[in-house]
CSV table of C-alpha atoms and ligand atoms in Angstrom, one decimal:
chain,number,residue,atom,x,y,z
A,1,MET,CA,76.3,76.1,104.1
A,2,LYS,CA,74.6,79.5,103.3
A,3,ALA,CA,77.6,81.7,102.1
A,4,LYS,CA,77.9,85.4,100.6
A,5,PRO,CA,75.6,84.9,98.6
A,6,GLN,CA,78.5,87.7,96.1
A,7,VAL,CA,80.9,84.4,97.0
A,8,ILE,CA,78.6,81.6,95.0
A,9,GLY,CA,80.1,80.4,92.1
A,10,LEU,CA,83.0,82.9,92.3
A,11,PRO,CA,86.3,81.2,90.5
A,12,ALA,CA,89.2,80.8,92.9
A,13,TYR,CA,92.3,82.6,91.6
A,14,LYS,CA,94.4,80.2,89.2
A,15,PRO,CA,97.5,80.8,89.9
A,16,GLY,CA,100.3,80.0,86.6
A,17,LYS,CA,101.6,76.4,86.5
A,18,PRO,CA,104.6,75.2,88.3
A,19,ILE,CA,107.6,75.2,86.7
A,20,GLU,CA,107.6,71.3,88.3
A,21,GLU,CA,104.7,70.7,86.7
A,22,VAL,CA,106.2,71.2,83.1
A,23,LYS,CA,108.8,69.9,82.8
A,24,ARG,CA,107.3,66.7,83.8
A,25,GLU,CA,104.1,66.7,82.0
A,26,LEU,CA,105.8,68.3,78.4
A,27,ARG,CA,109.1,66.5,79.6
A,28,LEU,CA,110.4,69.5,79.4
A,29,GLU,CA,114.1,69.5,80.8
A,30,LYS,CA,114.6,73.5,81.3
A,31,VAL,CA,111.0,75.7,82.0
A,32,ILE,CA,111.2,79.1,82.1
A,33,LYS,CA,108.9,81.4,83.6
A,34,LEU,CA,107.8,84.9,82.6
A,35,ALA,CA,104.4,85.0,84.0
A,36,SER,CA,103.6,86.9,86.9
A,37,ASN,CA,106.5,90.4,86.8
A,38,GLU,CA,108.8,88.0,89.0
A,39,ASN,CA,112.2,89.6,88.7
A,40,PRO,CA,114.7,87.6,86.9
A,41,PHE,CA,118.3,88.4,89.1
A,42,GLY,CA,115.9,87.5,92.3
A,43,ALA,CA,117.0,90.0,95.1
A,44,SER,CA,120.1,92.3,97.1
A,45,LYS,CA,121.7,89.1,98.0
A,46,LYS,CA,121.3,91.8,101.4
A,47,VAL,CA,118.2,90.2,101.4
A,48,ALA,CA,119.2,86.4,101.6
A,49,GLU,CA,121.6,87.0,104.4
A,50,ALA,CA,119.5,88.6,106.6
A,51,ILE,CA,116.6,86.4,106.9
A,52,SER,CA,119.8,83.4,107.2
A,53,GLN,CA,120.0,85.6,110.0
A,54,LEU,CA,116.8,85.2,111.8
A,55,ALA,CA,116.6,81.4,110.7
A,56,ASN,CA,115.9,80.9,114.4
A,57,GLN,CA,113.5,83.4,115.5
A,58,THR,CA,110.1,81.0,114.3
A,59,ALA,CA,108.9,81.2,117.5
A,60,VAL,CA,108.0,84.5,118.2
A,61,TYR,CA,105.5,86.8,116.6
A,62,PRO,CA,106.2,89.2,114.5
A,63,ASP,CA,106.5,93.2,114.8
A,64,GLY,CA,103.0,93.4,114.6
A,65,TYR,CA,103.3,97.7,113.4
A,66,ALA,CA,106.4,96.0,111.8
A,67,ALA,CA,108.4,99.8,113.3
A,68,GLU,CA,112.2,99.4,112.3
A,69,LEU,CA,110.7,98.5,108.8
A,70,ARG,CA,108.3,101.5,109.1
A,71,ASN,CA,110.4,103.9,110.4
A,72,LYS,CA,113.3,103.0,107.0
A,73,VAL,CA,110.2,103.5,104.3
A,74,ALA,CA,108.8,106.3,105.8
A,75,GLN,CA,112.7,107.9,105.8
A,76,PHE,CA,113.1,106.4,102.4
A,77,VAL,CA,110.0,108.1,100.6
A,78,ASN,CA,109.9,110.7,102.6
A,79,VAL,CA,106.9,110.7,105.0
A,80,ASN,CA,106.3,110.6,108.6
A,81,PRO,CA,105.6,106.2,110.1
A,82,ASN,CA,101.7,107.2,110.5
A,83,GLN,CA,101.6,108.2,107.4
A,84,LEU,CA,102.0,104.1,106.2
A,85,VAL,CA,100.4,100.7,105.8
A,86,PHE,CA,101.9,97.2,105.5
A,87,GLY,CA,100.2,94.6,103.8
A,88,ASN,CA,101.2,91.2,103.2
A,89,GLY,CA,102.0,91.9,99.7
A,90,SER,CA,99.8,95.1,98.1
A,91,ASP,CA,98.0,92.1,97.3
A,92,GLU,CA,96.7,92.5,101.4
A,93,VAL,CA,96.3,96.6,100.8
A,94,ILE,CA,94.2,96.5,98.4
A,95,GLN,CA,91.9,93.6,100.4
A,96,LEU,CA,92.4,96.6,103.8
A,97,LEU,CA,91.2,98.9,101.3
A,98,CYS,CA,87.7,97.7,100.3
A,99,ARG,CA,87.3,96.0,103.7
A,100,THR,CA,87.3,100.0,105.1
A,101,PHE,CA,85.8,101.4,102.7
A,102,LEU,CA,83.2,99.6,100.7
A,103,THR,CA,80.2,97.8,101.9
A,104,PRO,CA,77.1,96.5,99.5
A,105,ASP,CA,75.3,100.3,99.5
A,106,THR,CA,78.8,101.8,98.1
A,107,ASN,CA,80.4,101.4,93.6
A,108,THR,CA,83.8,101.4,93.1
A,109,VAL,CA,84.9,102.9,90.0
A,110,THR,CA,88.5,101.7,88.1
A,111,ALA,CA,89.4,101.0,84.3
A,112,ASP,CA,89.4,98.3,82.1
A,113,PRO,CA,91.2,96.4,81.8
A,114,THR,CA,93.3,96.3,84.6
A,115,PHE,CA,94.1,94.6,87.7
A,116,SER,CA,92.2,91.8,88.3
A,117,GLN,CA,92.2,92.1,92.8
A,118,TYR,CA,90.6,95.2,92.6
A,119,LYS,CA,87.0,94.4,91.4
A,120,LEU,CA,88.0,90.8,93.2
A,121,ASN,CA,87.3,91.9,96.8
A,122,ALA,CA,85.1,95.0,95.6
A,123,VAL,CA,82.7,92.1,94.7
A,124,ILE,CA,83.3,90.7,98.3
A,125,GLU,CA,82.8,93.4,100.3
A,126,GLY,CA,79.1,93.0,97.9
A,127,ALA,CA,79.8,96.8,96.0
A,128,GLU,CA,78.8,97.6,92.5
A,129,VAL,CA,81.8,97.6,90.4
A,130,ARG,CA,82.0,100.2,87.5
A,131,GLU,CA,84.5,99.2,84.7
A,132,VAL,CA,84.9,101.5,82.5
A,133,PRO,CA,87.0,101.2,79.6
A,134,SER,CA,90.5,102.1,78.8
A,135,LYS,CA,91.6,103.7,75.3
A,136,ASP,CA,94.2,101.7,73.9
A,137,GLY,CA,95.5,100.1,77.3
A,138,VAL,CA,95.1,103.7,79.1
A,139,HIS,CA,92.6,104.6,81.5
A,140,ASP,CA,90.0,106.6,80.2
A,141,LEU,CA,90.0,109.4,83.4
A,142,ASP,CA,87.7,111.1,82.4
A,143,ALA,CA,85.2,108.8,82.6
A,144,MET,CA,86.1,107.0,85.3
A,145,LEU,CA,85.6,111.0,86.6
A,146,GLU,CA,81.7,110.8,84.9
A,147,ALA,CA,81.1,106.7,86.8
A,148,ILE,CA,81.5,108.3,90.3
A,149,ASP,CA,77.8,109.7,91.9
A,150,GLU,CA,77.6,109.9,95.8
A,151,LYS,CA,77.8,106.4,96.4
A,152,THR,CA,82.0,106.3,94.9
A,153,ARG,CA,83.9,104.9,97.4
A,154,ILE,CA,87.2,104.3,95.7
A,155,VAL,CA,88.9,105.2,92.3
A,156,TRP,CA,91.4,103.0,91.6
A,157,VAL,CA,94.5,103.8,89.0
A,158,CYS,CA,96.9,101.3,87.9
A,159,ASN,CA,99.6,102.7,87.4
A,160,PRO,CA,101.6,101.5,85.1
A,161,ASN,CA,98.9,99.6,84.2
A,162,ASN,CA,99.0,96.1,84.7
A,163,PRO,CA,98.4,93.9,81.7
A,164,SER,CA,99.3,96.7,79.3
A,165,GLY,CA,102.5,98.6,80.9
A,166,THR,CA,101.0,102.0,80.2
A,167,TYR,CA,100.7,105.0,82.5
A,168,VAL,CA,99.1,108.1,83.2
A,169,ASN,CA,100.9,111.1,83.1
A,170,GLU,CA,101.6,113.9,85.9
A,171,GLU,CA,99.4,116.4,83.6
A,172,ALA,CA,96.3,114.0,84.1
A,173,PHE,CA,96.7,112.7,86.9
A,174,LYS,CA,97.4,116.2,88.9
A,175,SER,CA,94.1,116.8,87.0
A,176,PHE,CA,92.2,114.2,88.1
A,177,LEU,CA,92.6,114.7,91.3
A,178,ALA,CA,91.3,117.7,91.2
A,179,LYS,CA,88.0,116.8,90.3
A,180,VAL,CA,87.7,113.3,91.6
A,181,PRO,CA,84.8,114.7,95.3
A,182,ASN,CA,87.4,114.8,98.4
A,183,ASP,CA,85.7,112.2,100.4
A,184,VAL,CA,86.3,109.4,97.1
A,185,LEU,CA,89.6,107.4,97.6
A,186,VAL,CA,92.0,107.4,94.8
A,187,VAL,CA,94.1,104.1,94.8
A,188,SER,CA,97.3,104.8,92.8
A,189,ASP,CA,98.2,101.1,92.4
A,190,GLU,CA,102.8,101.9,91.9
A,191,ALA,CA,103.6,98.7,91.8
A,192,TYR,CA,106.1,98.7,88.6
A,193,PHE,CA,107.4,102.4,90.2
A,194,GLU,CA,111.6,101.3,90.2
A,195,TYR,CA,110.6,99.7,86.3
A,196,VAL,CA,109.6,103.4,85.3
A,197,THR,CA,111.3,105.8,83.1
A,198,ALA,CA,109.0,108.5,81.4
A,199,SER,CA,111.1,111.5,83.9
A,200,ASP,CA,106.5,112.3,83.1
A,201,PHE,CA,105.2,109.8,85.6
A,202,PRO,CA,103.1,111.9,88.7
A,203,GLN,CA,105.2,111.7,91.7
A,204,THR,CA,102.9,110.7,94.4
A,205,VAL,CA,104.0,111.6,97.9
A,206,PRO,CA,104.0,114.9,97.5
A,207,LEU,CA,100.6,115.4,96.3
A,208,LEU,CA,100.0,114.1,100.0
A,209,GLU,CA,100.2,117.1,101.1
A,210,GLN,CA,97.3,119.0,98.9
A,211,TYR,CA,95.0,116.0,99.0
A,212,ASN,CA,94.0,113.7,101.7
A,213,ASN,CA,92.2,111.5,99.8
A,214,LEU,CA,95.0,109.4,97.8
A,215,ILE,CA,96.3,106.7,99.4
A,216,ILE,CA,99.8,105.2,97.3
A,217,LEU,CA,100.5,101.4,96.8
A,218,ARG,CA,103.9,100.0,96.2
A,219,THR,CA,105.7,96.2,96.6
A,220,PHE,CA,108.4,95.0,96.9
A,221,SER,CA,107.4,91.9,95.6
A,222,LYS,CA,108.6,93.6,91.9
A,223,ALA,CA,111.6,94.8,91.2
A,224,TYR,CA,112.9,94.3,94.9
A,225,GLY,CA,112.7,90.3,93.8
A,226,MET,CA,110.8,89.5,97.0
A,227,ALA,CA,107.3,88.1,96.3
A,228,ALA,CA,108.2,85.4,97.7
A,229,LEU,CA,108.0,87.2,101.7
A,230,ARG,CA,105.0,88.6,101.0
A,231,ILE,CA,105.3,92.9,101.9
A,232,GLY,CA,104.4,96.0,100.6
A,233,TYR,CA,102.4,98.9,101.6
A,234,GLY,CA,100.0,102.0,101.6
A,235,ILE,CA,101.7,105.7,101.9
A,236,ALA,CA,98.7,108.1,102.5
A,237,ASN,CA,97.7,110.9,105.0
A,238,SER,CA,97.4,109.9,108.9
A,239,GLU,CA,93.5,110.1,108.8
A,240,ILE,CA,93.5,107.1,106.3
A,241,ILE,CA,95.7,105.2,107.6
A,242,SER,CA,94.2,105.6,111.4
A,243,LEU,CA,90.4,104.5,109.3
A,244,VAL,CA,92.7,100.9,107.7
A,245,GLU,CA,95.0,100.0,110.5
A,246,PRO,CA,92.1,98.9,112.9
A,247,VAL,CA,90.6,96.6,110.0
A,248,ARG,CA,94.8,94.5,109.4
A,249,PRO,CA,95.0,91.4,111.0
A,250,PRO,CA,98.0,92.0,114.3
A,251,PHE,CA,101.0,89.5,112.3
A,252,ASN,CA,100.7,89.9,109.3
A,253,THR,CA,103.1,90.4,108.0
A,254,THR,CA,107.0,88.9,109.0
A,255,THR,CA,110.0,89.0,111.2
A,256,PHE,CA,111.5,88.1,108.4
A,257,ALA,CA,109.8,90.2,105.9
A,258,HIS,CA,110.4,92.8,107.7
A,259,ALA,CA,114.6,92.5,107.4
A,260,ALA,CA,115.1,91.7,103.6
A,261,ALA,CA,113.1,94.4,103.1
A,262,ILE,CA,114.9,96.9,105.5
A,263,ALA,CA,118.1,94.7,103.5
A,264,ALA,CA,116.5,95.5,100.2
A,265,LEU,CA,116.1,99.4,100.7
A,266,ASP,CA,119.9,99.1,101.0
A,267,ASP,CA,121.0,97.8,98.1
A,268,GLN,CA,119.9,100.6,95.6
A,269,GLN,CA,122.6,99.4,93.5
A,270,PHE,CA,120.8,96.2,92.5
A,271,ILE,CA,117.5,98.0,91.7
A,272,LYS,CA,119.5,101.0,89.8
A,273,GLU,CA,121.6,97.4,88.0
A,274,CYS,CA,117.7,95.8,86.9
A,275,TYR,CA,116.3,98.7,85.7
A,276,GLU,CA,118.9,99.3,83.1
A,277,LYS,CA,118.6,95.3,82.6
A,278,ASN,CA,114.6,95.8,82.2
A,279,VAL,CA,115.5,98.7,79.6
A,280,GLU,CA,117.7,96.6,77.7
A,281,GLY,CA,115.2,94.0,77.4
A,282,ILE,CA,112.3,96.1,76.6
A,283,GLU,CA,114.5,97.4,73.3
A,284,GLN,CA,114.8,92.9,72.4
A,285,TYR,CA,111.0,92.7,72.8
A,286,VAL,CA,110.4,96.2,70.7
A,287,LYS,CA,113.0,95.1,68.1
A,288,PHE,CA,111.2,91.9,67.7
A,289,CYS,CA,107.7,93.7,67.2
A,290,LYS,CA,108.8,96.0,64.5
A,291,LYS,CA,110.9,93.4,62.9
A,292,TYR,CA,107.3,91.0,62.5
A,293,ASN,CA,105.5,94.7,62.7
A,294,LEU,CA,103.4,93.6,66.1
A,295,LYS,CA,101.1,96.2,67.6
A,296,TYR,CA,102.7,96.5,71.2
A,297,TYR,CA,101.4,98.8,74.2
A,298,PRO,CA,104.7,101.0,75.3
A,299,THR,CA,105.1,100.1,78.2
A,300,GLN,CA,107.1,101.0,81.7
A,301,THR,CA,106.5,97.9,83.6
A,302,ASN,CA,109.1,95.1,82.8
A,303,PHE,CA,106.6,93.2,81.1
A,304,LEU,CA,105.4,93.5,77.9
A,305,LEU,CA,101.7,93.2,76.0
A,306,ILE,CA,102.4,91.9,72.6
A,307,ASP,CA,99.2,91.6,70.3
A,308,PHE,CA,99.6,89.0,68.2
A,309,GLY,CA,96.5,89.3,65.8
A,310,ILE,CA,95.6,86.0,67.1
A,311,GLN,CA,93.9,84.4,69.9
A,312,GLY,CA,96.4,84.6,73.4
A,313,ASP,CA,96.0,81.3,74.0
A,314,GLU,CA,97.6,80.4,71.1
A,315,ILE,CA,100.6,81.9,71.6
A,316,PHE,CA,101.0,81.3,75.4
A,317,ASP,CA,100.3,76.7,74.0
A,318,PHE,CA,103.6,77.2,71.4
A,319,LEU,CA,105.3,78.7,73.8
A,320,LEU,CA,104.6,76.1,76.2
A,321,LYS,CA,106.3,73.8,74.1
A,322,LYS,CA,109.2,75.7,74.0
A,323,GLY,CA,109.9,75.9,77.8
A,324,TYR,CA,108.9,79.0,78.2
A,325,ILE,CA,105.4,80.4,80.9
A,326,ILE,CA,104.1,83.4,80.1
A,327,ARG,CA,99.9,85.1,80.3
A,328,SER,CA,98.0,84.4,77.3
A,329,GLY,CA,95.7,87.8,77.4
A,330,ASN,CA,92.4,85.3,76.6
A,331,ALA,CA,92.1,85.9,80.0
A,332,LEU,CA,93.4,89.7,80.6
A,333,GLY,CA,90.8,91.8,78.4
A,334,PHE,CA,93.5,91.8,75.7
A,335,PRO,CA,91.9,88.6,74.3
A,336,THR,CA,94.8,88.2,71.2
A,337,CYS,CA,97.8,89.3,72.5
A,338,ALA,CA,100.2,87.6,75.6
A,339,ARG,CA,101.8,88.9,77.8
A,340,ILE,CA,105.4,88.8,78.2
A,341,THR,CA,107.4,89.1,81.7
A,342,VAL,CA,110.8,90.7,80.7
A,343,GLY,CA,113.8,88.1,81.9
A,344,SER,CA,117.9,88.3,81.4
A,345,GLN,CA,118.9,89.4,78.6
A,346,GLU,CA,119.2,85.5,76.8
A,347,GLU,CA,115.7,84.2,78.1
A,348,ASN,CA,114.6,87.0,76.2
A,349,ALA,CA,116.2,86.3,73.4
A,350,GLY,CA,115.2,82.9,73.8
A,351,ILE,CA,111.6,83.4,73.3
A,352,ILE,CA,112.2,85.8,70.9
A,353,GLN,CA,114.4,82.8,68.5
A,354,GLU,CA,110.8,81.1,68.9
A,355,LEU,CA,109.3,83.4,67.9
A,356,SER,CA,110.5,84.2,65.5
A,357,ALA,CA,110.6,80.8,63.7
A,358,TRP,CA,107.5,80.5,64.2
A,359,LEU,CA,106.1,83.5,63.1
A,360,GLU,CA,108.3,82.9,59.8
A,361,GLU,CA,106.6,79.9,59.5
A,362,ARG,CA,103.2,81.3,59.6
A,363,LYS,CA,104.1,83.6,56.7
A,364,VAL,CA,105.7,80.9,54.5
A,365,ASN,CA,102.6,78.7,55.5
A,366,SER,CA,99.7,81.4,54.0
A,367,VAL,CA,101.6,82.3,51.2
A,368,GLY,CA,101.6,78.8,49.9
B,401,LIG,C1,102.1,92.8,91.0
B,401,LIG,C2,100.9,93.4,91.5
B,401,LIG,C3,100.8,93.3,92.7
B,401,LIG,C4,100.4,93.1,94.4
B,401,LIG,O1,102.4,92.2,94.8
B,401,LIG,P1,101.9,92.4,95.9
B,401,LIG,O2,102.7,90.7,95.6
B,401,LIG,O3,101.4,91.2,96.6
B,401,LIG,O4,102.6,93.5,96.7
B,401,LIG,C5,99.8,94.6,93.0
B,401,LIG,N1,99.2,95.6,92.0
B,401,LIG,C6,99.7,95.7,90.6
B,401,LIG,C7,99.5,96.0,89.7
B,401,LIG,C8,100.6,94.2,90.8
B,401,LIG,O5,101.1,93.7,89.5
C-alpha cells in the first residue's frame, strides 16, 4: 500500500485507559476519570428523555441539514440558520475546515501547546504547520501574526486554551482580528465557553458582522455533558459556511444528537448549576495549590493545569493507583504538569487528599 507520505508513521490517537480496565488491572473497586474534561454531573435530564423517545427511530437516516437543531441554535446564538455548520463533535468541524482550506502548498498557524487536533488534521492535508510558542500558557498573538504569510489559510485561537485553561481577552482578540489579513480564516475554538467567568472574555458572535474571515466553534461535549453523542458546530458568515457544507459528509450528525441538543439548550438552569459547581471546584484546587506553593495556570475552563515540578507521568501513575485517571502533562507540552478535570466536590476533595498526603510525605523524605 502507498499511503500519503504524511500519514505513514503518524501515531493513532491514544485514548485514556477505560475505567473498567484500570479497575481490573489495579484491583480497584472505584475508579474516577477526570481526564477528558467531561461534565462530572452528566447531562440535563431532558437529554435522556429526548433520546429515549426516539429509541425506535434507528432505521431512518437523520436529517443531514439538522434543520430543527439549526433553527434552535440560530435562535440561541442570535445568527441566521445559514451561518451554522454542524459536526460529529467540533472535532469534525476542525477536520472539515482543514479539508476545505488547506493543501500541501499552504500553511496554518497555531499556538504551542494547544489542542492537538488542529495540527493533526493540517498534517493529513499536507499543509505546513507553524507552531508559535505560547507565553506562560497564553497564545502569543503578536508572534502568531508574524508567522502569517501569503500562504497562510487558517490561524487557530483556542479560547480558552486546552490544555492550559488560559484565555485571550476581548481587547487582545479584537486587535488581533483587525491585523489578520482578511483572506486568512481565524478560528475561535470555544469548547469551554459555558465555563468562562472572566468579564473581558471576547464576545465573538457580534464580531461576525465586521469580520468575514471568522469562525467560532462550540460543542455540546463539555458543559452540556453530551460527549458520547458527538455534536458540535461552527458559527460564521454564510459565505464560509457555503464553502464548508459541500465537504461535510451528508449524514454526519445523528437524529439522537439533534433531539438531545435541542432539549439540552432548553435547560439553561442545568448549565448554570454546573457553572457554579465548577467555580467552587476550581476554588478547591486553587486553595490546595496555594497551600503547597504549586504553580497553576489560571483557568477559564473545567480543568486545571498544575505544575508539580516533577514528571507529569509520575503524578499520573500515583493517582492511577489511588483510583483517579487524570492527564499527564508529558503528552500535552507541559512535562512537569498534570491536567485535572474539575469533578464533583467529593471527587475533588478525594484527589486533593491523596495529593496532599503524597506531597507531605515527599517533604518529610527530602528533609530526612
Ligand atoms: C474537547 C474539545 C473539542 C472537541 O470536542 P468535541 O467532542 O469534538 O465536540 C474541541 N476543542 C477543544 C479545545 C476541546 O477541548
